Amino acid sequence: MSDAGTPSKASALAALKARRQNQVISTGDTGGAAASATPAAAEAGPSAAAPEPPHPEPLPTKTVEAFAWTCNTCARECVPVRSESRCLCGHRLREHEPASTSAASRCKAARCACKGFFFVVAEGAWVLRCRCKHKHTEHNPATRACAKAGCSCGAFDSPWVCNCDHPWADHTQAVQLKQVVSVRDMMGGLSLAEMGGGGPAREVNDYDGLKRGGLGG
């Protein structure tokens, strides 16, 4: 009885051992495949799910005629001419007619003889002086000659040197076409007063980097 049962028991043990080995092998293959697939899925997941950043809309612009004060030697605009820039007559650009190639930008201030805006570099209490040592406001705004009694200066001419290392006389004022941002269009056609802002902020140039050699003050 025992001799007859021995081969069948040995066969059963061998079959069980073989089955366990097959289970271990199959489990290892499945785990390896899952492990190898996990980094790829993690790598592809964020890039596939991330949305594209929105493209900003271009700011509304318009073309206007504006003054430019450029150096004839280095061919660049050295100091921006803004609404608060001063004229030889002592008034601001905003107090003159708009820049135009077809008409002079006359001063609108009462009793001012200025026939056209003439840009003068100035900031705060510092003003540009002529070679005759008199201030720009002490010159006739129409003829640009010095109005001081006894002064033979025939026309305003400053020894001031610009930050571009070229003298004031090497610079020219001209009217150019410029692209500017339209604040009104950005606000849907409403003016700053209608929006409750009360008006635009003052435009003042930063002259801290400019050379103020020669006669100033």
mmCIF file with all atom_site columns, C-alpha atoms in Angstrom:
data_model
loop_
_atom_site.group_PDB
_atom_site.id
_atom_site.type_symbol
_atom_site.label_atom_id
_atom_site.label_alt_id
_atom_site.label_comp_id
_atom_site.label_asym_id
_atom_site.label_entity_id
_atom_site.label_seq_id
_atom_site.pdbx_PDB_ins_code
_atom_site.Cartn_x
_atom_site.Cartn_y
_atom_site.Cartn_z
_atom_site.occupancy
_atom_site.B_iso_or_equiv
_atom_site.pdbx_formal_charge
_atom_site.auth_seq_id
_atom_site.auth_comp_id
_atom_site.auth_asym_id
_atom_site.auth_atom_id
_atom_site.pdbx_PDB_model_num
ATOM 1   C CA . MET A 1 1   ? 0.000   0.000   0.000   1.00 0.00 ? 1   MET A CA 1
ATOM 2   C CA . SER A 1 2   ? 2.835   2.350   0.939   1.00 0.00 ? 2   SER A CA 1
ATOM 3   C CA . ASP A 1 3   ? 4.851   1.375   -2.142  1.00 0.00 ? 3   ASP A CA 1
ATOM 4   C CA . ALA A 1 4   ? 1.930   2.117   -4.396  1.00 0.00 ? 4   ALA A CA 1
ATOM 5   C CA . GLY A 1 5   ? 1.282   5.533   -2.733  1.00 0.00 ? 5   GLY A CA 1
ATOM 6   C CA . THR A 1 6   ? 4.875   6.780   -2.744  1.00 0.00 ? 6   THR A CA 1
ATOM 7   C CA . PRO A 1 7   ? 5.152   7.675   -6.468  1.00 0.00 ? 7   PRO A CA 1
ATOM 8   C CA . SER A 1 8   ? 1.864   9.563   -6.427  1.00 0.00 ? 8   SER A CA 1
ATOM 9   C CA . LYS A 1 9   ? 2.949   11.629  -3.394  1.00 0.00 ? 9   LYS A CA 1
ATOM 10  C CA . ALA A 1 10  ? 6.258   12.488  -4.985  1.00 0.00 ? 10  ALA A CA 1
ATOM 11  C CA . SER A 1 11  ? 4.496   13.502  -8.168  1.00 0.00 ? 11  SER A CA 1
ATOM 12  C CA . ALA A 1 12  ? 2.114   15.722  -6.236  1.00 0.00 ? 12  ALA A CA 1
ATOM 13  C CA . LEU A 1 13  ? 4.992   17.474  -4.422  1.00 0.00 ? 13  LEU A CA 1
ATOM 14  C CA . ALA A 1 14  ? 6.828   18.015  -7.690  1.00 0.00 ? 14  ALA A CA 1
ATOM 15  C CA . ALA A 1 15  ? 3.724   19.474  -9.318  1.00 0.00 ? 15  ALA A CA 1
ATOM 16  C CA . LEU A 1 16  ? 3.155   21.816  -6.338  1.00 0.00 ? 16  LEU A CA 1
ATOM 17  C CA . LYS A 1 17  ? 6.753   23.020  -6.437  1.00 0.00 ? 17  LYS A CA 1
ATOM 18  C CA . ALA A 1 18  ? 6.559   23.678  -10.161 1.00 0.00 ? 18  ALA A CA 1
ATOM 19  C CA . ARG A 1 19  ? 3.299   25.617  -9.727  1.00 0.00 ? 19  ARG A CA 1
ATOM 20  C CA . ARG A 1 20  ? 4.849   27.849  -7.031  1.00 0.00 ? 20  ARG A CA 1
ATOM 21  C CA . GLN A 1 21  ? 7.866   28.605  -9.210  1.00 0.00 ? 21  GLN A CA 1
ATOM 22  C CA . ASN A 1 22  ? 5.583   29.593  -12.082 1.00 0.00 ? 22  ASN A CA 1
ATOM 23  C CA . GLN A 1 23  ? 3.637   31.926  -9.762  1.00 0.00 ? 23  GLN A CA 1
ATOM 24  C CA . VAL A 1 24  ? 6.843   33.639  -8.583  1.00 0.00 ? 24  VAL A CA 1
ATOM 25  C CA . ILE A 1 25  ? 8.055   34.142  -12.160 1.00 0.00 ? 25  ILE A CA 1
ATOM 26  C CA . SER A 1 26  ? 4.729   35.531  -13.380 1.00 0.00 ? 26  SER A CA 1
ATOM 27  C CA . THR A 1 27  ? 4.456   37.878  -10.364 1.00 0.00 ? 27  THR A CA 1
ATOM 28  C CA . GLY A 1 28  ? 7.965   39.243  -11.029 1.00 0.00 ? 28  GLY A CA 1
ATOM 29  C CA . ASP A 1 29  ? 7.190   39.933  -14.681 1.00 0.00 ? 29  ASP A CA 1
ATOM 30  C CA . THR A 1 30  ? 3.963   41.751  -13.837 1.00 0.00 ? 30  THR A CA 1
ATOM 31  C CA . GLY A 1 31  ? 5.640   43.884  -11.181 1.00 0.00 ? 31  GLY A CA 1
ATOM 32  C CA . GLY A 1 32  ? 8.499   44.796  -13.518 1.00 0.00 ? 32  GLY A CA 1
ATOM 33  C CA . ALA A 1 33  ? 6.122   45.822  -16.279 1.00 0.00 ? 33  ALA A CA 1
ATOM 34  C CA . ALA A 1 34  ? 4.081   47.936  -13.871 1.00 0.00 ? 34  ALA A CA 1
ATOM 35  C CA . ALA A 1 35  ? 7.232   49.513  -12.443 1.00 0.00 ? 35  ALA A CA 1
ATOM 36  C CA . SER A 1 36  ? 8.583   50.311  -15.897 1.00 0.00 ? 36  SER A CA 1
ATOM 37  C CA . ALA A 1 37  ? 5.257   51.806  -16.981 1.00 0.00 ? 37  ALA A CA 1
ATOM 38  C CA . THR A 1 38  ? 4.851   54.003  -13.888 1.00 0.00 ? 38  THR A CA 1
ATOM 39  C CA . PRO A 1 39  ? 7.634   56.571  -14.646 1.00 0.00 ? 39  PRO A CA 1
ATOM 40  C CA . ALA A 1 40  ? 6.478   56.920  -18.247 1.00 0.00 ? 40  ALA A CA 1
ATOM 41  C CA . ALA A 1 41  ? 2.920   57.565  -17.136 1.00 0.00 ? 41  ALA A CA 1
ATOM 42  C CA . ALA A 1 42  ? 4.097   60.067  -14.526 1.00 0.00 ? 42  ALA A CA 1
ATOM 43  C CA . GLU A 1 43  ? 6.311   61.725  -17.079 1.00 0.00 ? 43  GLU A CA 1
ATOM 44  C CA . ALA A 1 44  ? 3.622   62.016  -19.728 1.00 0.00 ? 44  ALA A CA 1
ATOM 45  C CA . GLY A 1 45  ? 0.799   62.913  -17.335 1.00 0.00 ? 45  GLY A CA 1
ATOM 46  C CA . PRO A 1 46  ? 1.687   66.526  -16.312 1.00 0.00 ? 46  PRO A CA 1
ATOM 47  C CA . SER A 1 47  ? 2.806   67.594  -19.787 1.00 0.00 ? 47  SER A CA 1
ATOM 48  C CA . ALA A 1 48  ? -0.354  66.246  -21.352 1.00 0.00 ? 48  ALA A CA 1
ATOM 49  C CA . ALA A 1 49  ? -2.628  67.823  -18.730 1.00 0.00 ? 49  ALA A CA 1
ATOM 50  C CA . ALA A 1 50  ? -0.924  71.278  -18.488 1.00 0.00 ? 50  ALA A CA 1
ATOM 51  C CA . PRO A 1 51  ? -2.935  73.937  -20.385 1.00 0.00 ? 51  PRO A CA 1
ATOM 52  C CA . GLU A 1 52  ? -1.205  76.409  -22.670 1.00 0.00 ? 52  GLU A CA 1
ATOM 53  C CA . PRO A 1 53  ? -0.678  79.875  -21.134 1.00 0.00 ? 53  PRO A CA 1
ATOM 54  C CA . PRO A 1 54  ? -3.027  82.525  -22.534 1.00 0.00 ? 54  PRO A CA 1
ATOM 55  C CA . HIS A 1 55  ? -1.566  84.895  -25.096 1.00 0.00 ? 55  HIS A CA 1
ATOM 56  C CA . PRO A 1 56  ? -1.800  88.551  -23.930 1.00 0.00 ? 56  PRO A CA 1
ATOM 57  C CA . GLU A 1 57  ? -3.754  90.840  -26.192 1.00 0.00 ? 57  GLU A CA 1
ATOM 58  C CA . PRO A 1 58  ? -1.711  93.641  -27.792 1.00 0.00 ? 58  PRO A CA 1
ATOM 59  C CA . LEU A 1 59  ? -2.178  97.092  -26.270 1.00 0.00 ? 59  LEU A CA 1
ATOM 60  C CA . PRO A 1 60  ? -4.221  99.528  -28.368 1.00 0.00 ? 60  PRO A CA 1
ATOM 61  C CA . THR A 1 61  ? -1.942  102.063 -30.044 1.00 0.00 ? 61  THR A CA 1
ATOM 62  C CA . LYS A 1 62  ? -2.347  105.084 -32.255 1.00 0.00 ? 62  LYS A CA 1
ATOM 63  C CA . THR A 1 63  ? -0.032  107.159 -34.432 1.00 0.00 ? 63  THR A CA 1
ATOM 64  C CA . VAL A 1 64  ? 0.442   110.790 -33.433 1.00 0.00 ? 64  VAL A CA 1
ATOM 65  C CA . GLU A 1 65  ? 2.690   113.683 -34.389 1.00 0.00 ? 65  GLU A CA 1
ATOM 66  C CA . ALA A 1 66  ? 5.107   114.439 -31.565 1.00 0.00 ? 66  ALA A CA 1
ATOM 67  C CA . PHE A 1 67  ? 8.274   116.401 -30.899 1.00 0.00 ? 67  PHE A CA 1
ATOM 68  C CA . ALA A 1 68  ? 11.612  114.609 -30.772 1.00 0.00 ? 68  ALA A CA 1
ATOM 69  C CA . TRP A 1 69  ? 14.888  116.107 -29.561 1.00 0.00 ? 69  TRP A CA 1
ATOM 70  C CA . THR A 1 70  ? 17.669  114.192 -31.277 1.00 0.00 ? 70  THR A CA 1
ATOM 71  C CA . CYS A 1 71  ? 21.444  114.388 -31.502 1.00 0.00 ? 71  CYS A CA 1
ATOM 72  C CA . ASN A 1 72  ? 22.739  115.010 -35.013 1.00 0.00 ? 72  ASN A CA 1
ATOM 73  C CA . THR A 1 73  ? 26.062  113.325 -34.212 1.00 0.00 ? 73  THR A CA 1
ATOM 74  C CA . CYS A 1 74  ? 24.982  110.056 -32.594 1.00 0.00 ? 74  CYS A CA 1
ATOM 75  C CA . ALA A 1 75  ? 21.554  109.994 -34.308 1.00 0.00 ? 75  ALA A CA 1
ATOM 76  C CA . ARG A 1 76  ? 19.453  109.163 -31.266 1.00 0.00 ? 76  ARG A CA 1
ATOM 77  C CA . GLU A 1 77  ? 16.661  110.741 -29.257 1.00 0.00 ? 77  GLU A CA 1
ATOM 78  C CA . CYS A 1 78  ? 18.442  111.857 -26.106 1.00 0.00 ? 78  CYS A CA 1
ATOM 79  C CA . VAL A 1 79  ? 15.714  113.445 -23.960 1.00 0.00 ? 79  VAL A CA 1
ATOM 80  C CA . PRO A 1 80  ? 12.020  112.593 -24.475 1.00 0.00 ? 80  PRO A CA 1
ATOM 81  C CA . VAL A 1 81  ? 9.844   115.654 -25.050 1.00 0.00 ? 81  VAL A CA 1
ATOM 82  C CA . ARG A 1 82  ? 6.752   115.258 -22.868 1.00 0.00 ? 82  ARG A CA 1
ATOM 83  C CA . SER A 1 83  ? 3.716   117.333 -21.991 1.00 0.00 ? 83  SER A CA 1
ATOM 84  C CA . GLU A 1 84  ? 5.518   118.891 -19.002 1.00 0.00 ? 84  GLU A CA 1
ATOM 85  C CA . SER A 1 85  ? 8.655   119.782 -20.988 1.00 0.00 ? 85  SER A CA 1
ATOM 86  C CA . ARG A 1 86  ? 9.499   123.468 -21.063 1.00 0.00 ? 86  ARG A CA 1
ATOM 87  C CA . CYS A 1 87  ? 9.716   125.896 -23.915 1.00 0.00 ? 87  CYS A CA 1
ATOM 88  C CA . LEU A 1 88  ? 12.083  128.857 -24.272 1.00 0.00 ? 88  LEU A CA 1
ATOM 89  C CA . CYS A 1 89  ? 9.100   131.059 -23.384 1.00 0.00 ? 89  CYS A CA 1
ATOM 90  C CA . GLY A 1 90  ? 8.883   129.417 -19.947 1.00 0.00 ? 90  GLY A CA 1
ATOM 91  C CA . HIS A 1 91  ? 5.587   127.594 -20.535 1.00 0.00 ? 91  HIS A CA 1
ATOM 92  C CA . ARG A 1 92  ? 5.025   123.827 -20.758 1.00 0.00 ? 92  ARG A CA 1
ATOM 93  C CA . LEU A 1 93  ? 4.420   121.898 -23.945 1.00 0.00 ? 93  LEU A CA 1
ATOM 94  C CA . ARG A 1 94  ? 0.837   121.215 -22.830 1.00 0.00 ? 94  ARG A CA 1
ATOM 95  C CA . GLU A 1 95  ? 0.253   124.989 -22.949 1.00 0.00 ? 95  GLU A CA 1
ATOM 96  C CA . HIS A 1 96  ? 1.074   125.016 -26.673 1.00 0.00 ? 96  HIS A CA 1
ATOM 97  C CA . GLU A 1 97  ? -0.804  123.896 -29.740 1.00 0.00 ? 97  GLU A CA 1
ATOM 98  C CA . PRO A 1 98  ? -0.240  120.196 -30.556 1.00 0.00 ? 98  PRO A CA 1
ATOM 99  C CA . ALA A 1 99  ? 2.877   119.230 -32.477 1.00 0.00 ? 99  ALA A CA 1
ATOM 100 C CA . SER A 1 100 ? 2.279   119.362 -36.212 1.00 0.00 ? 100 SER A CA 1
ATOM 101 C CA . THR A 1 101 ? 4.274   119.381 -39.428 1.00 0.00 ? 101 THR A CA 1
ATOM 102 C CA . SER A 1 102 ? 1.740   121.703 -41.060 1.00 0.00 ? 102 SER A CA 1
ATOM 103 C CA . ALA A 1 103 ? 1.454   124.452 -38.419 1.00 0.00 ? 103 ALA A CA 1
ATOM 104 C CA . ALA A 1 104 ? 3.568   126.035 -35.692 1.00 0.00 ? 104 ALA A CA 1
ATOM 105 C CA . SER A 1 105 ? 2.925   124.931 -32.128 1.00 0.00 ? 105 SER A CA 1
ATOM 106 C CA . ARG A 1 106 ? 2.118   128.399 -30.787 1.00 0.00 ? 106 ARG A CA 1
ATOM 107 C CA . CYS A 1 107 ? 1.852   129.098 -27.074 1.00 0.00 ? 107 CYS A CA 1
ATOM 108 C CA . LYS A 1 108 ? -1.720  129.487 -25.822 1.00 0.00 ? 108 LYS A CA 1
ATOM 109 C CA . ALA A 1 109 ? -0.789  131.409 -22.654 1.00 0.00 ? 109 ALA A CA 1
ATOM 110 C CA . ALA A 1 110 ? -2.122  134.962 -22.456 1.00 0.00 ? 110 ALA A CA 1
ATOM 111 C CA . ARG A 1 111 ? 0.236   137.718 -23.658 1.00 0.00 ? 111 ARG A CA 1
ATOM 112 C CA . CYS A 1 112 ? 2.966   135.235 -24.652 1.00 0.00 ? 112 CYS A CA 1
ATOM 113 C CA . ALA A 1 113 ? 4.865   136.143 -27.819 1.00 0.00 ? 113 ALA A CA 1
ATOM 114 C CA . CYS A 1 114 ? 5.997   132.549 -28.452 1.00 0.00 ? 114 CYS A CA 1
ATOM 115 C CA . LYS A 1 115 ? 5.283   131.585 -32.055 1.00 0.00 ? 115 LYS A CA 1
ATOM 116 C CA . GLY A 1 116 ? 6.315   127.963 -31.744 1.00 0.00 ? 116 GLY A CA 1
ATOM 117 C CA . PHE A 1 117 ? 7.438   125.464 -29.100 1.00 0.00 ? 117 PHE A CA 1
ATOM 118 C CA . PHE A 1 118 ? 11.228  125.474 -28.627 1.00 0.00 ? 118 PHE A CA 1
ATOM 119 C CA . PHE A 1 119 ? 12.368  122.662 -26.319 1.00 0.00 ? 119 PHE A CA 1
ATOM 120 C CA . VAL A 1 120 ? 14.680  123.602 -23.455 1.00 0.00 ? 120 VAL A CA 1
ATOM 121 C CA . VAL A 1 121 ? 16.212  120.992 -21.139 1.00 0.00 ? 121 VAL A CA 1
ATOM 122 C CA . ALA A 1 122 ? 15.051  121.807 -17.594 1.00 0.00 ? 122 ALA A CA 1
ATOM 123 C CA . GLU A 1 123 ? 14.068  120.047 -14.397 1.00 0.00 ? 123 GLU A CA 1
ATOM 124 C CA . GLY A 1 124 ? 12.659  121.524 -11.220 1.00 0.00 ? 124 GLY A CA 1
ATOM 125 C CA . ALA A 1 125 ? 14.545  124.675 -10.213 1.00 0.00 ? 125 ALA A CA 1
ATOM 126 C CA . TRP A 1 126 ? 17.386  123.851 -12.590 1.00 0.00 ? 126 TRP A CA 1
ATOM 127 C CA . VAL A 1 127 ? 17.126  125.658 -15.916 1.00 0.00 ? 127 VAL A CA 1
ATOM 128 C CA . LEU A 1 128 ? 19.306  125.854 -18.975 1.00 0.00 ? 128 LEU A CA 1
ATOM 129 C CA . ARG A 1 129 ? 21.317  129.045 -19.381 1.00 0.00 ? 129 ARG A CA 1
ATOM 130 C CA . CYS A 1 130 ? 22.702  130.671 -22.487 1.00 0.00 ? 130 CYS A CA 1
ATOM 131 C CA . ARG A 1 131 ? 26.363  131.436 -23.127 1.00 0.00 ? 131 ARG A CA 1
ATOM 132 C CA . CYS A 1 132 ? 25.520  135.014 -22.203 1.00 0.00 ? 132 CYS A CA 1
ATOM 133 C CA . LYS A 1 133 ? 24.864  133.623 -18.670 1.00 0.00 ? 133 LYS A CA 1
ATOM 134 C CA . HIS A 1 134 ? 21.184  134.587 -18.749 1.00 0.00 ? 134 HIS A CA 1
ATOM 135 C CA . LYS A 1 135 ? 18.285  132.158 -18.281 1.00 0.00 ? 135 LYS A CA 1
ATOM 136 C CA . HIS A 1 136 ? 16.214  130.903 -21.183 1.00 0.00 ? 136 HIS A CA 1
ATOM 137 C CA . THR A 1 137 ? 13.230  132.880 -19.868 1.00 0.00 ? 137 THR A CA 1
ATOM 138 C CA . GLU A 1 138 ? 15.308  136.062 -20.180 1.00 0.00 ? 138 GLU A CA 1
ATOM 139 C CA . HIS A 1 139 ? 15.344  135.662 -23.953 1.00 0.00 ? 139 HIS A CA 1
ATOM 140 C CA . ASN A 1 140 ? 12.725  136.850 -26.409 1.00 0.00 ? 140 ASN A CA 1
ATOM 141 C CA . PRO A 1 141 ? 10.593  133.788 -27.268 1.00 0.00 ? 141 PRO A CA 1
ATOM 142 C CA . ALA A 1 142 ? 9.942   135.096 -30.781 1.00 0.00 ? 142 ALA A CA 1
ATOM 143 C CA . THR A 1 143 ? 13.477  136.123 -31.838 1.00 0.00 ? 143 THR A CA 1
ATOM 144 C CA . ARG A 1 144 ? 15.350  134.059 -29.172 1.00 0.00 ? 144 ARG A CA 1
ATOM 145 C CA . ALA A 1 145 ? 17.670  137.035 -28.609 1.00 0.00 ? 145 ALA A CA 1
ATOM 146 C CA . CYS A 1 146 ? 18.552  138.017 -25.048 1.00 0.00 ? 146 CYS A CA 1
ATOM 147 C CA . ALA A 1 147 ? 16.154  140.596 -23.638 1.00 0.00 ? 147 ALA A CA 1
ATOM 148 C CA . LYS A 1 148 ? 18.488  141.755 -20.870 1.00 0.00 ? 148 LYS A CA 1
ATOM 149 C CA . ALA A 1 149 ? 19.521  145.380 -21.198 1.00 0.00 ? 149 ALA A CA 1
ATOM 150 C CA . GLY A 1 150 ? 23.060  145.782 -22.477 1.00 0.00 ? 150 GLY A CA 1
ATOM 151 C CA . CYS A 1 151 ? 23.409  142.125 -23.597 1.00 0.00 ? 151 CYS A CA 1
ATOM 152 C CA . SER A 1 152 ? 24.559  141.630 -27.170 1.00 0.00 ? 152 SER A CA 1
ATOM 153 C CA . CYS A 1 153 ? 23.407  137.975 -27.378 1.00 0.00 ? 153 CYS A CA 1
ATOM 154 C CA . GLY A 1 154 ? 21.627  137.548 -30.703 1.00 0.00 ? 154 GLY A CA 1
ATOM 155 C CA . ALA A 1 155 ? 20.192  134.067 -30.105 1.00 0.00 ? 155 ALA A CA 1
ATOM 156 C CA . PHE A 1 156 ? 19.950  131.534 -27.306 1.00 0.00 ? 156 PHE A CA 1
ATOM 157 C CA . ASP A 1 157 ? 22.918  129.131 -27.361 1.00 0.00 ? 157 ASP A CA 1
ATOM 158 C CA . SER A 1 158 ? 23.847  126.980 -24.382 1.00 0.00 ? 158 SER A CA 1
ATOM 159 C CA . PRO A 1 159 ? 27.265  125.464 -23.537 1.00 0.00 ? 159 PRO A CA 1
ATOM 160 C CA . TRP A 1 160 ? 25.482  122.582 -21.794 1.00 0.00 ? 160 TRP A CA 1
ATOM 161 C CA . VAL A 1 161 ? 26.724  119.085 -22.693 1.00 0.00 ? 161 VAL A CA 1
ATOM 162 C CA . CYS A 1 162 ? 24.225  116.245 -23.036 1.00 0.00 ? 162 CYS A CA 1
ATOM 163 C CA . ASN A 1 163 ? 24.658  112.783 -21.550 1.00 0.00 ? 163 ASN A CA 1
ATOM 164 C CA . CYS A 1 164 ? 25.563  111.587 -25.055 1.00 0.00 ? 164 CYS A CA 1
ATOM 165 C CA . ASP A 1 165 ? 28.772  113.699 -24.705 1.00 0.00 ? 165 ASP A CA 1
ATOM 166 C CA . HIS A 1 166 ? 27.720  116.120 -27.423 1.00 0.00 ? 166 HIS A CA 1
ATOM 167 C CA . PRO A 1 167 ? 26.932  119.818 -26.901 1.00 0.00 ? 167 PRO A CA 1
ATOM 168 C CA . TRP A 1 168 ? 23.465  121.316 -26.882 1.00 0.00 ? 168 TRP A CA 1
ATOM 169 C CA . ALA A 1 169 ? 24.058  122.892 -30.304 1.00 0.00 ? 169 ALA A CA 1
ATOM 170 C CA . ASP A 1 170 ? 24.468  119.425 -31.869 1.00 0.00 ? 170 ASP A CA 1
ATOM 171 C CA . HIS A 1 171 ? 20.820  118.622 -31.129 1.00 0.00 ? 171 HIS A CA 1
ATOM 172 C CA . THR A 1 172 ? 17.761  119.315 -33.259 1.00 0.00 ? 172 THR A CA 1
ATOM 173 C CA . GLN A 1 173 ? 14.052  119.483 -32.508 1.00 0.00 ? 173 GLN A CA 1
ATOM 174 C CA . ALA A 1 174 ? 11.731  117.919 -35.079 1.00 0.00 ? 174 ALA A CA 1
ATOM 175 C CA . VAL A 1 175 ? 8.178   116.627 -35.424 1.00 0.00 ? 175 VAL A CA 1
ATOM 176 C CA . GLN A 1 176 ? 7.964   112.872 -35.975 1.00 0.00 ? 176 GLN A CA 1
ATOM 177 C CA . LEU A 1 177 ? 5.254   110.233 -36.209 1.00 0.00 ? 177 LEU A CA 1
ATOM 178 C CA . LYS A 1 178 ? 5.231   108.059 -33.096 1.00 0.00 ? 178 LYS A CA 1
ATOM 179 C CA . GLN A 1 179 ? 3.289   105.013 -31.934 1.00 0.00 ? 179 GLN A CA 1
ATOM 180 C CA . VAL A 1 180 ? 1.772   105.612 -28.500 1.00 0.00 ? 180 VAL A CA 1
ATOM 181 C CA . VAL A 1 181 ? -0.498  103.531 -26.282 1.00 0.00 ? 181 VAL A CA 1
ATOM 182 C CA . SER A 1 182 ? -4.084  104.764 -26.389 1.00 0.00 ? 182 SER A CA 1
ATOM 183 C CA . VAL A 1 183 ? -5.200  104.961 -22.748 1.00 0.00 ? 183 VAL A CA 1
ATOM 184 C CA . ARG A 1 184 ? -8.718  105.963 -23.818 1.00 0.00 ? 184 ARG A CA 1
ATOM 185 C CA . ASP A 1 185 ? -9.114  102.812 -25.933 1.00 0.00 ? 185 ASP A CA 1
ATOM 186 C CA . MET A 1 186 ? -7.813  100.682 -23.054 1.00 0.00 ? 186 MET A CA 1
ATOM 187 C CA . MET A 1 187 ? -10.679 102.019 -20.913 1.00 0.00 ? 187 MET A CA 1
ATOM 188 C CA . GLY A 1 188 ? -13.338 101.344 -23.527 1.00 0.00 ? 188 GLY A CA 1
ATOM 189 C CA . GLY A 1 189 ? -13.495 104.888 -24.838 1.00 0.00 ? 189 GLY A CA 1
ATOM 190 C CA . LEU A 1 190 ? -13.959 106.568 -21.446 1.00 0.00 ? 190 LEU A CA 1
ATOM 191 C CA . SER A 1 191 ? -11.780 109.502 -20.484 1.00 0.00 ? 191 SER A CA 1
ATOM 192 C CA . LEU A 1 192 ? -9.789  109.546 -17.250 1.00 0.00 ? 192 LEU A CA 1
ATOM 193 C CA . ALA A 1 193 ? -12.163 112.162 -15.846 1.00 0.00 ? 193 ALA A CA 1
ATOM 194 C CA . GLU A 1 194 ? -15.150 109.914 -16.621 1.00 0.00 ? 194 GLU A CA 1
ATOM 195 C CA . MET A 1 195 ? -13.384 107.033 -14.889 1.00 0.00 ? 195 MET A CA 1
ATOM 196 C CA . GLY A 1 196 ? -12.936 109.163 -11.760 1.00 0.00 ? 196 GLY A CA 1
ATOM 197 C CA . GLY A 1 197 ? -9.191  109.570 -12.197 1.00 0.00 ? 197 GLY A CA 1
ATOM 198 C CA . GLY A 1 198 ? -9.349  113.345 -12.455 1.00 0.00 ? 198 GLY A CA 1
ATOM 199 C CA . GLY A 1 199 ? -6.770  113.554 -15.210 1.00 0.00 ? 199 GLY A CA 1
ATOM 200 C CA . PRO A 1 200 ? -3.470  112.076 -16.359 1.00 0.00 ? 200 PRO A CA 1
ATOM 201 C CA . ALA A 1 201 ? -0.421  111.995 -14.142 1.00 0.00 ? 201 ALA A CA 1
ATOM 202 C CA . ARG A 1 202 ? 2.217   114.598 -14.803 1.00 0.00 ? 202 ARG A CA 1
ATOM 203 C CA . GLU A 1 203 ? 4.876   113.545 -17.257 1.00 0.00 ? 203 GLU A CA 1
ATOM 204 C CA . VAL A 1 204 ? 8.286   114.555 -15.916 1.00 0.00 ? 204 VAL A CA 1
ATOM 205 C CA . ASN A 1 205 ? 11.601  113.432 -17.353 1.00 0.00 ? 205 ASN A CA 1
ATOM 206 C CA . ASP A 1 206 ? 14.263  111.920 -15.134 1.00 0.00 ? 206 ASP A CA 1
ATOM 207 C CA . TYR A 1 207 ? 17.346  114.047 -15.654 1.00 0.00 ? 207 TYR A CA 1
ATOM 208 C CA . ASP A 1 208 ? 19.447  112.500 -12.869 1.00 0.00 ? 208 ASP A CA 1
ATOM 209 C CA . GLY A 1 209 ? 21.680  110.806 -15.441 1.00 0.00 ? 209 GLY A CA 1
ATOM 210 C CA . LEU A 1 210 ? 22.202  113.914 -17.542 1.00 0.00 ? 210 LEU A CA 1
ATOM 211 C CA . LYS A 1 211 ? 25.415  115.899 -17.487 1.00 0.00 ? 211 LYS A CA 1
ATOM 212 C CA . ARG A 1 212 ? 24.698  119.387 -16.284 1.00 0.00 ? 212 ARG A CA 1
ATOM 213 C CA . GLY A 1 213 ? 27.993  120.929 -17.295 1.00 0.00 ? 213 GLY A CA 1
ATOM 214 C CA . GLY A 1 214 ? 28.407  124.483 -18.413 1.00 0.00 ? 214 GLY A CA 1
ATOM 215 C CA . LEU A 1 215 ? 25.907  127.005 -17.172 1.00 0.00 ? 215 LEU A CA 1
ATOM 216 C CA . GLY A 1 216 ? 22.932  125.762 -15.203 1.00 0.00 ? 216 GLY A CA 1
ATOM 217 C CA . GLY A 1 217 ? 20.902  126.745 -12.203 1.00 0.00 ? 217 GLY A CA 1
#
